PDB file of N, CA and C in Angstrom:
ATOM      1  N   UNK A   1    -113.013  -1.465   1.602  1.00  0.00           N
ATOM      2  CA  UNK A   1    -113.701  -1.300   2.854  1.00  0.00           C
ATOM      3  C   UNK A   1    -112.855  -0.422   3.771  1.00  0.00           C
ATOM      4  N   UNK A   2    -113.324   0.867   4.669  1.00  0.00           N
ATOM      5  CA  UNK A   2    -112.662   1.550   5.087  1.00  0.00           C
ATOM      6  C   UNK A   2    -112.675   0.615   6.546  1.00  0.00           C
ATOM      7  N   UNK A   3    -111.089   1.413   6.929  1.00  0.00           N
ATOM      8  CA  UNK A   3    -111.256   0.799   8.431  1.00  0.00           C
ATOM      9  C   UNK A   3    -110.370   1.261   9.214  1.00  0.00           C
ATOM     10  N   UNK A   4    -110.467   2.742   8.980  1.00  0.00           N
ATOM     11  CA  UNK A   4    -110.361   3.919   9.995  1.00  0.00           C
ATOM     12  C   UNK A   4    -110.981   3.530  11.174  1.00  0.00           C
ATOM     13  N   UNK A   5    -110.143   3.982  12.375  1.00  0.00           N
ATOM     14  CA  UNK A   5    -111.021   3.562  13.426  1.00  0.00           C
ATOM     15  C   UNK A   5    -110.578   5.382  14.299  1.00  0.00           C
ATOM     16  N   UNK A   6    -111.946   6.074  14.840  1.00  0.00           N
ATOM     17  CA  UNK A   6    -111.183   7.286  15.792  1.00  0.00           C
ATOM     18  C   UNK A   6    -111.110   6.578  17.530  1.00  0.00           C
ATOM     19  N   UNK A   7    -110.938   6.953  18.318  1.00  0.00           N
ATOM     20  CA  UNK A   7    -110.097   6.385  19.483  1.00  0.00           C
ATOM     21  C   UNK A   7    -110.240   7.660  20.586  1.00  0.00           C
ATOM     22  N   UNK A   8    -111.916   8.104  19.788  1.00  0.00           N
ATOM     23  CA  UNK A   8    -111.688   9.615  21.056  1.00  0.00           C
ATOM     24  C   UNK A   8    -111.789   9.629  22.650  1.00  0.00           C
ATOM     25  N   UNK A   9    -112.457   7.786  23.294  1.00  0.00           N
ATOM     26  CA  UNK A   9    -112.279   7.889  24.351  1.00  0.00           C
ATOM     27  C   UNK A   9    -110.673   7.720  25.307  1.00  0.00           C
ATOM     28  N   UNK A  10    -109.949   6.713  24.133  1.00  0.00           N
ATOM     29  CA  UNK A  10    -109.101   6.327  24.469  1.00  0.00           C
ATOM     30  C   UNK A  10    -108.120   7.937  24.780  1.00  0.00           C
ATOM     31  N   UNK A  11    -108.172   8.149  23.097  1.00  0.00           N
ATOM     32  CA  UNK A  11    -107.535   9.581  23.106  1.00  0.00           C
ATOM     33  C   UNK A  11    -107.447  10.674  24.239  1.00  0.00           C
ATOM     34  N   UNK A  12    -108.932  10.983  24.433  1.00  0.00           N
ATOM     35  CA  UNK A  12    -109.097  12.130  25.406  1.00  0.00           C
ATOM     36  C   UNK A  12    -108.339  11.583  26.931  1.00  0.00           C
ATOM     37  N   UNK A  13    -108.620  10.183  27.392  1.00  0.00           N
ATOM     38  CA  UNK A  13    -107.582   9.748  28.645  1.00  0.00           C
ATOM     39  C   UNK A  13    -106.259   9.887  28.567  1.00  0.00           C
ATOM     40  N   UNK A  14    -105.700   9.151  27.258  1.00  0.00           N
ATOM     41  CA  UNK A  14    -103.988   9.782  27.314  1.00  0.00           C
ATOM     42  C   UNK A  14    -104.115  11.289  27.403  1.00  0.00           C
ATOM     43  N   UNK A  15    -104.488  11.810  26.856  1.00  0.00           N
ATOM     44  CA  UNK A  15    -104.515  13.429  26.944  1.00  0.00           C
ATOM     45  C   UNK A  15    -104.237  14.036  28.570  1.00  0.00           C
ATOM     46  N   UNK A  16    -105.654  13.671  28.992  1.00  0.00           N
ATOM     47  CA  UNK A  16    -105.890  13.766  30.596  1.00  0.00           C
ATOM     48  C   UNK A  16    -104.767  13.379  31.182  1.00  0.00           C
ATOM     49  N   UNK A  17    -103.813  12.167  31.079  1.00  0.00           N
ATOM     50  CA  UNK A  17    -102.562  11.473  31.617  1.00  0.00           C
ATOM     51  C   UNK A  17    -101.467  12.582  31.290  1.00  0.00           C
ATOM     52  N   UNK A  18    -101.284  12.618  29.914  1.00  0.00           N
ATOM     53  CA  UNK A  18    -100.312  13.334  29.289  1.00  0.00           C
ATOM     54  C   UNK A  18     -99.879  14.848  29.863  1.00  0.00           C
ATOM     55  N   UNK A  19    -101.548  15.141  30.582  1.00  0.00           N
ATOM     56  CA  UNK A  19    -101.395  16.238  30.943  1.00  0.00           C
ATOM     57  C   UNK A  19    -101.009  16.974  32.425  1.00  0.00           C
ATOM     58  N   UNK A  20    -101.205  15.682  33.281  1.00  0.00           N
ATOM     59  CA  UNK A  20    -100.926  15.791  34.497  1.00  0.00           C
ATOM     60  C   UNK A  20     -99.517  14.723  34.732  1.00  0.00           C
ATOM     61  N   UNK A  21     -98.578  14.204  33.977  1.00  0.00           N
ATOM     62  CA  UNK A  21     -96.985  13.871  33.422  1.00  0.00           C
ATOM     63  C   UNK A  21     -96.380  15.158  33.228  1.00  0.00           C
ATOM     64  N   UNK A  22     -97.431  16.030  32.749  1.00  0.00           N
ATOM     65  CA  UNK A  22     -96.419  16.893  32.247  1.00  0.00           C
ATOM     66  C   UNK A  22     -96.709  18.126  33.724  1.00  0.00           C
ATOM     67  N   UNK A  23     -97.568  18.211  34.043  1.00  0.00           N
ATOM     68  CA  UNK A  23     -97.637  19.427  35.407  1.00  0.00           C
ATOM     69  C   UNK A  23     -96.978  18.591  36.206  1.00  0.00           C
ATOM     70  N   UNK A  24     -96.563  17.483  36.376  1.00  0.00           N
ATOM     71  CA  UNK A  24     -95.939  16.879  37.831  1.00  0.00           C
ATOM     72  C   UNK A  24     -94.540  16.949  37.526  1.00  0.00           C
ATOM     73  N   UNK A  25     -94.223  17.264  36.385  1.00  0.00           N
ATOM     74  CA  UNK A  25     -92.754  17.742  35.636  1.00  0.00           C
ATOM     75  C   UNK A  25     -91.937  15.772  35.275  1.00  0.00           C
ATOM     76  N   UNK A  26     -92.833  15.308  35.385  1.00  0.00           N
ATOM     77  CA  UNK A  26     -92.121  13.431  35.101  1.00  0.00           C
ATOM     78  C   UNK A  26     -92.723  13.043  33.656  1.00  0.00           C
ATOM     79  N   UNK A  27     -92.978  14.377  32.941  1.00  0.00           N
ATOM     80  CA  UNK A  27     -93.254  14.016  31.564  1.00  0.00           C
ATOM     81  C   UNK A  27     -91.425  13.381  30.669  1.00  0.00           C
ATOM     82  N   UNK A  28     -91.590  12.687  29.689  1.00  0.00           N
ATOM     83  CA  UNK A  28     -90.866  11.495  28.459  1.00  0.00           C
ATOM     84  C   UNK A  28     -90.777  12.585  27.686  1.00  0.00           C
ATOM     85  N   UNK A  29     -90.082  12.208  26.707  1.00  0.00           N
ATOM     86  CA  UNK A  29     -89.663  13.124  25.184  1.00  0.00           C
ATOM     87  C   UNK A  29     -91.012  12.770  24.471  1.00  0.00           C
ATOM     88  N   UNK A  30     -91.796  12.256  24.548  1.00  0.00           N
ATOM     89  CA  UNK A  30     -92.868  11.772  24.157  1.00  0.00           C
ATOM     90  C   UNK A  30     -94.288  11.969  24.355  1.00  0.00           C
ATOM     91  N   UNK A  31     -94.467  12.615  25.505  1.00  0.00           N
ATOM     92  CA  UNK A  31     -95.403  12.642  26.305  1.00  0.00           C
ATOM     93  C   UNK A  31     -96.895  13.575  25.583  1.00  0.00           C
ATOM     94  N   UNK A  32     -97.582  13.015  25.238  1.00  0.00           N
ATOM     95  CA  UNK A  32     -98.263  14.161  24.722  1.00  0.00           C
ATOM     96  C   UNK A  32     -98.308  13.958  23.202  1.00  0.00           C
ATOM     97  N   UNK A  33     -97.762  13.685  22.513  1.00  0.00           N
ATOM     98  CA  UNK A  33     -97.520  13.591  21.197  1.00  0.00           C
ATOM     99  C   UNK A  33     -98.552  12.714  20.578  1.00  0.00           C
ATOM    100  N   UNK A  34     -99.254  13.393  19.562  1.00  0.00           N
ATOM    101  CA  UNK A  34    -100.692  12.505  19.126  1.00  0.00           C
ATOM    102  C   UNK A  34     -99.864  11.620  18.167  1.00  0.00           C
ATOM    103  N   UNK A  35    -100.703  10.924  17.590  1.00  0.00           N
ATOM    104  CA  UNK A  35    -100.271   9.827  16.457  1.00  0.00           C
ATOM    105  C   UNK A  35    -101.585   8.600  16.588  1.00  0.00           C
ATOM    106  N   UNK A  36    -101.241   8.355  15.242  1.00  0.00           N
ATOM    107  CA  UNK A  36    -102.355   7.115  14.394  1.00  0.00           C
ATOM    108  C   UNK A  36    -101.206   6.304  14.160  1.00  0.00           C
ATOM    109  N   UNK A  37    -101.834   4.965  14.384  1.00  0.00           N
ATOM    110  CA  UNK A  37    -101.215   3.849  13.639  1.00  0.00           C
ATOM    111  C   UNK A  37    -102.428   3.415  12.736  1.00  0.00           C
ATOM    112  N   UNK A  38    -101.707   2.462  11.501  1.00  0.00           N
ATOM    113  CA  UNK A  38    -101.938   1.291  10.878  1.00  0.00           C
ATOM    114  C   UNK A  38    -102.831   0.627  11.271  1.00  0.00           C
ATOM    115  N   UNK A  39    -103.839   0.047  10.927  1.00  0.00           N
ATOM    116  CA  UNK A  39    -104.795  -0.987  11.717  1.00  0.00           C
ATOM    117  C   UNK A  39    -104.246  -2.125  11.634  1.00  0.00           C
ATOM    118  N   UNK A  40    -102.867  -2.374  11.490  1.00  0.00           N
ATOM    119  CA  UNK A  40    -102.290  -4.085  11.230  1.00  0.00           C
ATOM    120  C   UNK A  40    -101.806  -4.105  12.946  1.00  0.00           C
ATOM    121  N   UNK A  41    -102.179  -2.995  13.834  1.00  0.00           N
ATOM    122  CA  UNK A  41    -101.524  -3.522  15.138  1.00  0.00           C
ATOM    123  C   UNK A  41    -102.344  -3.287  15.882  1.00  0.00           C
ATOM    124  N   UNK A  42    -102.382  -4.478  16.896  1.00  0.00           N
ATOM    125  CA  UNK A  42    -103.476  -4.785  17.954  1.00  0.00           C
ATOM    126  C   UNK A  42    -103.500  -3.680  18.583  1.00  0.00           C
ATOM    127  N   UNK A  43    -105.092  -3.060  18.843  1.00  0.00           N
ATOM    128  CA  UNK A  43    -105.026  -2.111  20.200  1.00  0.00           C
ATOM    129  C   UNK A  43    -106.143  -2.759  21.069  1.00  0.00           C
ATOM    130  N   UNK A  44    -105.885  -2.860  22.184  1.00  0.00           N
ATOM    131  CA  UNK A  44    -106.838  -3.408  23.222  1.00  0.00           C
ATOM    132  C   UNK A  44    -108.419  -2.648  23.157  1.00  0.00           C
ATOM    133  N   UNK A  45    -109.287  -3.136  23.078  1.00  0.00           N
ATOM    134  CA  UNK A  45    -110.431  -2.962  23.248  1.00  0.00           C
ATOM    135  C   UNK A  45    -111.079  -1.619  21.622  1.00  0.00           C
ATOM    136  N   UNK A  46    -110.261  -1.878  20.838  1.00  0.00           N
ATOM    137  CA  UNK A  46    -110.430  -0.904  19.477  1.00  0.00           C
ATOM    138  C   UNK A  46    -110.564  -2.401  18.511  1.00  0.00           C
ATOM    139  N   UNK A  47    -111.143  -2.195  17.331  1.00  0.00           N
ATOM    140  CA  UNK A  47    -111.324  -3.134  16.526  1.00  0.00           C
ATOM    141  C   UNK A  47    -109.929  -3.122  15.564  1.00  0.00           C
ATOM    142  N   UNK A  48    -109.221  -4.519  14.998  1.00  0.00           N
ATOM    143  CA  UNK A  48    -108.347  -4.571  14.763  1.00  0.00           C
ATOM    144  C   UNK A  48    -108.808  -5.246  13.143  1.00  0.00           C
ATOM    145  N   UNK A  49    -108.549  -4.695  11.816  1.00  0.00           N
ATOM    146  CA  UNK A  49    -109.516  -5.214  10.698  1.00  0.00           C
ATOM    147  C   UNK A  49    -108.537  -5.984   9.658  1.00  0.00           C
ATOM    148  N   UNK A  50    -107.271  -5.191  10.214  1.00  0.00           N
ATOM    149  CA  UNK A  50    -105.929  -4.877   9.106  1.00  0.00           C
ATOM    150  C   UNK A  50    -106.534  -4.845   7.197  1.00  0.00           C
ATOM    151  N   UNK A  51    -107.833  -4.064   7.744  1.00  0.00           N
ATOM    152  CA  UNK A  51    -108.398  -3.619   6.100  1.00  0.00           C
ATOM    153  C   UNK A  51    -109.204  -4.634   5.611  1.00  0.00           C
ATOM    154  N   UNK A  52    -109.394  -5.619   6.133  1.00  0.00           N
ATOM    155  CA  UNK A  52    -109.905  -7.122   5.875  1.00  0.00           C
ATOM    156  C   UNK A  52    -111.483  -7.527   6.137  1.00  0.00           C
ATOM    157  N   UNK A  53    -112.138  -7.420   5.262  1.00  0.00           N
ATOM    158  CA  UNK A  53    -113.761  -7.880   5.838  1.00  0.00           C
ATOM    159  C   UNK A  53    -113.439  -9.148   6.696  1.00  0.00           C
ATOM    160  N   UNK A  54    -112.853 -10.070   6.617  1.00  0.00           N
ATOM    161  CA  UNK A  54    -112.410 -11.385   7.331  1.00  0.00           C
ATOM    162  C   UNK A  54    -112.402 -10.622   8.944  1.00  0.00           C
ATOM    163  N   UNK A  55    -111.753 -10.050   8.871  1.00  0.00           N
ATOM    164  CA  UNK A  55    -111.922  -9.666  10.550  1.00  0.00           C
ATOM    165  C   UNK A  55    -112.042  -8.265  10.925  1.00  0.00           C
ATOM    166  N   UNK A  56    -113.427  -8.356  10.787  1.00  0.00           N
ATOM    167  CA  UNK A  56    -113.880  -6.996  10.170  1.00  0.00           C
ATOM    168  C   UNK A  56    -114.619  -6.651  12.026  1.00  0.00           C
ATOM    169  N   UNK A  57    -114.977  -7.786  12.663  1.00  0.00           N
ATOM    170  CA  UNK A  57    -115.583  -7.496  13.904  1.00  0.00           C
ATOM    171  C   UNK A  57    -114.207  -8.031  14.753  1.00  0.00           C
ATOM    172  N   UNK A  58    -113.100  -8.244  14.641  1.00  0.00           N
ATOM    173  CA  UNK A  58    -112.043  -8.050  15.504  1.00  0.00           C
ATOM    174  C   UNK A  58    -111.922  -7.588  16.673  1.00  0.00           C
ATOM    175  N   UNK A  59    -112.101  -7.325  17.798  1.00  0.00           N
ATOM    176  CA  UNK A  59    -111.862  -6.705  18.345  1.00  0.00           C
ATOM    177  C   UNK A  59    -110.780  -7.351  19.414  1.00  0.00           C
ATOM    178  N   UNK A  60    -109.469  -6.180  19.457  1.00  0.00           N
ATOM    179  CA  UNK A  60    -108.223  -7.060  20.119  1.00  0.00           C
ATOM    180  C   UNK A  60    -108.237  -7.042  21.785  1.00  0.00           C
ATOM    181  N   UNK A  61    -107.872  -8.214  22.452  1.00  0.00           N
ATOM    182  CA  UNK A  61    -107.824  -8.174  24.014  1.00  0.00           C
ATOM    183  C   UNK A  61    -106.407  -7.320  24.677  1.00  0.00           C
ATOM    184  N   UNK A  62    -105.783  -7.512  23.309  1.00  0.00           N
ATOM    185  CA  UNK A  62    -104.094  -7.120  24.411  1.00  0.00           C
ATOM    186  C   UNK A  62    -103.451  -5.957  23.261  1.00  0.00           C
ATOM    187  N   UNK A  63    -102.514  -5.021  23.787  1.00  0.00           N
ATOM    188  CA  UNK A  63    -101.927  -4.368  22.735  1.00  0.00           C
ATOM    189  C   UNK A  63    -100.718  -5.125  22.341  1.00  0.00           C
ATOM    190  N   UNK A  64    -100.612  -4.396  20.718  1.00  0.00           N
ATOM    191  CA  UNK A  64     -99.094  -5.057  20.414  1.00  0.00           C
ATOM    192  C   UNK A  64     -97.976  -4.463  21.156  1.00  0.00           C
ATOM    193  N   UNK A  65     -96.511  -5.020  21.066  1.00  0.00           N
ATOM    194  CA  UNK A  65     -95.748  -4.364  21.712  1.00  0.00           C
ATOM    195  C   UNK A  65     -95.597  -2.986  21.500  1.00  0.00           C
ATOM    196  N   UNK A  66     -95.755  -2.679  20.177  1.00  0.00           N
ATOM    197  CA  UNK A  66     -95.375  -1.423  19.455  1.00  0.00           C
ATOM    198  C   UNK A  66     -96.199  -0.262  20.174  1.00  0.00           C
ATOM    199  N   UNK A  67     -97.801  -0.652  20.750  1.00  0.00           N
ATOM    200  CA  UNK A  67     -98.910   0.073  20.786  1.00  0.00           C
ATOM    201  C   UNK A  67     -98.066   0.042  22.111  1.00  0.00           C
ATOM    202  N   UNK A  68     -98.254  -0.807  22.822  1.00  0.00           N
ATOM    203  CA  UNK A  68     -97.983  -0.454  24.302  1.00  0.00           C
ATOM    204  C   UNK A  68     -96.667   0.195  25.020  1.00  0.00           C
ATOM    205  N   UNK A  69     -95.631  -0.060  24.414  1.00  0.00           N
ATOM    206  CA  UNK A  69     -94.621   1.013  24.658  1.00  0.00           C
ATOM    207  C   UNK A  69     -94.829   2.473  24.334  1.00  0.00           C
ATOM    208  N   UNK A  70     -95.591   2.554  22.988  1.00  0.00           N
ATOM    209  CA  UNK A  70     -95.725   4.293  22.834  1.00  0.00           C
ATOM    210  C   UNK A  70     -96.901   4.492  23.920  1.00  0.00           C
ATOM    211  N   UNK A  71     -97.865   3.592  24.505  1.00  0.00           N
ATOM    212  CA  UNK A  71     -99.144   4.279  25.248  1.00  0.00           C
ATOM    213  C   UNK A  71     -98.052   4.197  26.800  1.00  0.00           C
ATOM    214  N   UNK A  72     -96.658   3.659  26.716  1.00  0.00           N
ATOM    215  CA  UNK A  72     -95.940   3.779  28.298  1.00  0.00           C
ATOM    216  C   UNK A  72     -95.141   4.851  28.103  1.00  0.00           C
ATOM    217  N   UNK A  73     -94.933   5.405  26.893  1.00  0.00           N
ATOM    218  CA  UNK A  73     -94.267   6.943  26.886  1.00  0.00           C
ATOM    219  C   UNK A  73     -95.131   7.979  26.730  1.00  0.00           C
ATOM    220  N   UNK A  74     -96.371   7.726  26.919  1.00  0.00           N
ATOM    221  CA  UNK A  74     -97.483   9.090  27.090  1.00  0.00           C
ATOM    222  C   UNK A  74     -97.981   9.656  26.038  1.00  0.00           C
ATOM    223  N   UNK A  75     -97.805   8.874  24.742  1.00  0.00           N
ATOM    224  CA  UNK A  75     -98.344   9.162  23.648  1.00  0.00           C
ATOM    225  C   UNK A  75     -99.976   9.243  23.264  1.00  0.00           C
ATOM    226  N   UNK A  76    -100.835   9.976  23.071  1.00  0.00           N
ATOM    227  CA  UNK A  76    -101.886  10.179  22.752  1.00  0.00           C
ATOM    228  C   UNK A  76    -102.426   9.634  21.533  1.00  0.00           C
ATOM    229  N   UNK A  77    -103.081   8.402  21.260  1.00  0.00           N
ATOM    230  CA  UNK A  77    -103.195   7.959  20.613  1.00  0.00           C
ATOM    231  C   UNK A  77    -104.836   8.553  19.941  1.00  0.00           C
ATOM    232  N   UNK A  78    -104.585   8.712  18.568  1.00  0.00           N
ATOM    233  CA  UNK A  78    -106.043   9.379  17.969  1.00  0.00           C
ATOM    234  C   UNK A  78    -106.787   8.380  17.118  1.00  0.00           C
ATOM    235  N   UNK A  79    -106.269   7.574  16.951  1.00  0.00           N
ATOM    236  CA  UNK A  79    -107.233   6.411  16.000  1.00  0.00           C
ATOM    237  C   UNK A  79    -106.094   5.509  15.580  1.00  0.00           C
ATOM    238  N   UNK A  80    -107.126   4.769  14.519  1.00  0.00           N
ATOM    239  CA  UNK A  80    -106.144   3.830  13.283  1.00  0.00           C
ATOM    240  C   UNK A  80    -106.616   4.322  12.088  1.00  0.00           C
ATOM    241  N   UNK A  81    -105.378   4.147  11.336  1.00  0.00           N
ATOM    242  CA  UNK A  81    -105.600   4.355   9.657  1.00  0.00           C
ATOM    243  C   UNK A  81    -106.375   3.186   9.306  1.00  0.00           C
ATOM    244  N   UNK A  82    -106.410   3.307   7.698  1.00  0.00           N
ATOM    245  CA  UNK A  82    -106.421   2.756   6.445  1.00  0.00           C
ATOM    246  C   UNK A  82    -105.763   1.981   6.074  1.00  0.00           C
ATOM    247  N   UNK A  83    -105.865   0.970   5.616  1.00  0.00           N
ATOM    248  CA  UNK A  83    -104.650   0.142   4.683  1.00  0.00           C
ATOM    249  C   UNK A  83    -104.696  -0.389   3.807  1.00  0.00           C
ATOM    250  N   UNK A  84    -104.289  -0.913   2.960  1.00  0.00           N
ATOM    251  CA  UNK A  84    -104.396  -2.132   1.639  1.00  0.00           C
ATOM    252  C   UNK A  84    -105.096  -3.294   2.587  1.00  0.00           C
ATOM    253  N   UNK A  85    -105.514  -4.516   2.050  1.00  0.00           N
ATOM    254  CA  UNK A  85    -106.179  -5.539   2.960  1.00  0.00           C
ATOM    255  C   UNK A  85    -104.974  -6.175   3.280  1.00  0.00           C
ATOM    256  N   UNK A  86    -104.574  -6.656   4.653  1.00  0.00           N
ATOM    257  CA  UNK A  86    -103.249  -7.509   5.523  1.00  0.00           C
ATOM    258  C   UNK A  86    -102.186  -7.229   4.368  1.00  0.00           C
ATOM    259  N   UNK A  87    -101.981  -5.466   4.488  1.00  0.00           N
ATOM    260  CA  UNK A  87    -100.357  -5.149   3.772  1.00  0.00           C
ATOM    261  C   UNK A  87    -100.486  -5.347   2.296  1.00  0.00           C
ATOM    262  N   UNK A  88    -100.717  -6.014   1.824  1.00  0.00           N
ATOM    263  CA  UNK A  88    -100.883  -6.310   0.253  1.00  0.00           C
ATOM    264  C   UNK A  88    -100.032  -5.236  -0.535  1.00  0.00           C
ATOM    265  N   UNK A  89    -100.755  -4.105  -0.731  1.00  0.00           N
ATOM    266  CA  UNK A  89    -100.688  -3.050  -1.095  1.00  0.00           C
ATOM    267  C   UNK A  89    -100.666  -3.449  -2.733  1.00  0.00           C
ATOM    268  N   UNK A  90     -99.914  -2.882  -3.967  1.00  0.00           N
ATOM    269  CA  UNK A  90    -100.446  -3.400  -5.381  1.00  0.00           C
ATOM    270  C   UNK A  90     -99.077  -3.964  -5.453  1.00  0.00           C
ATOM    271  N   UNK A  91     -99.506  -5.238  -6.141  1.00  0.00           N
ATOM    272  CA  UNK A  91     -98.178  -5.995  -7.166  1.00  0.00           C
ATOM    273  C   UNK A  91     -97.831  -5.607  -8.799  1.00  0.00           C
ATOM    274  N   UNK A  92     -97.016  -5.425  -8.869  1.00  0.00           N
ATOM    275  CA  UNK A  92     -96.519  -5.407 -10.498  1.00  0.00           C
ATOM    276  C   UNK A  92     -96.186  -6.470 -10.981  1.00  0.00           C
TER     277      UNK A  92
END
């Protein structure tokens, strides 16, 4: 089950942010920089599946720490990936 998620409203606002950080010259080493995460980490108001029909209508209230420090360094977030179902990935 795919569970790509795109994030173009979210996206296009960091953008908009990212972009007036950076004309006010108080832009981060960071600022601006797109990136996807993993769907194993909460993003507020994006569906959270971690690949899993089980929580396949997820949808998270709060970000994880991970999400919310990169969205406090001005990072442009473009979606979530793909994953094995909750990490799995294959056993030998």
């Amino acid at each position: 089950m795919p569970s790509s998620t795109v994030a173009a409203r979210i996206g296009a606002g960091s953008a908009r942010a990212a972009d007036a950080r950076l004309a006010a010259g108080s832009a981060g080493a960071l600022t601006g920089v797109p990136f996807a995460h993993k769907d194993i980490f909460c993003t507020a108001g994006l569906r959270t599946t971690c690949g899993s029909r089980m929580l396949d209508e997820f949808v998270s209230p709060y970000d994880a720490t991970v999400v919310a420090k990169l969205k406090d360094a001005g990072t442009v977030m473009l979606g979530k990936t793909n994953m094995d179902e909750v990490c799995h990935g294959l056993l030998e």
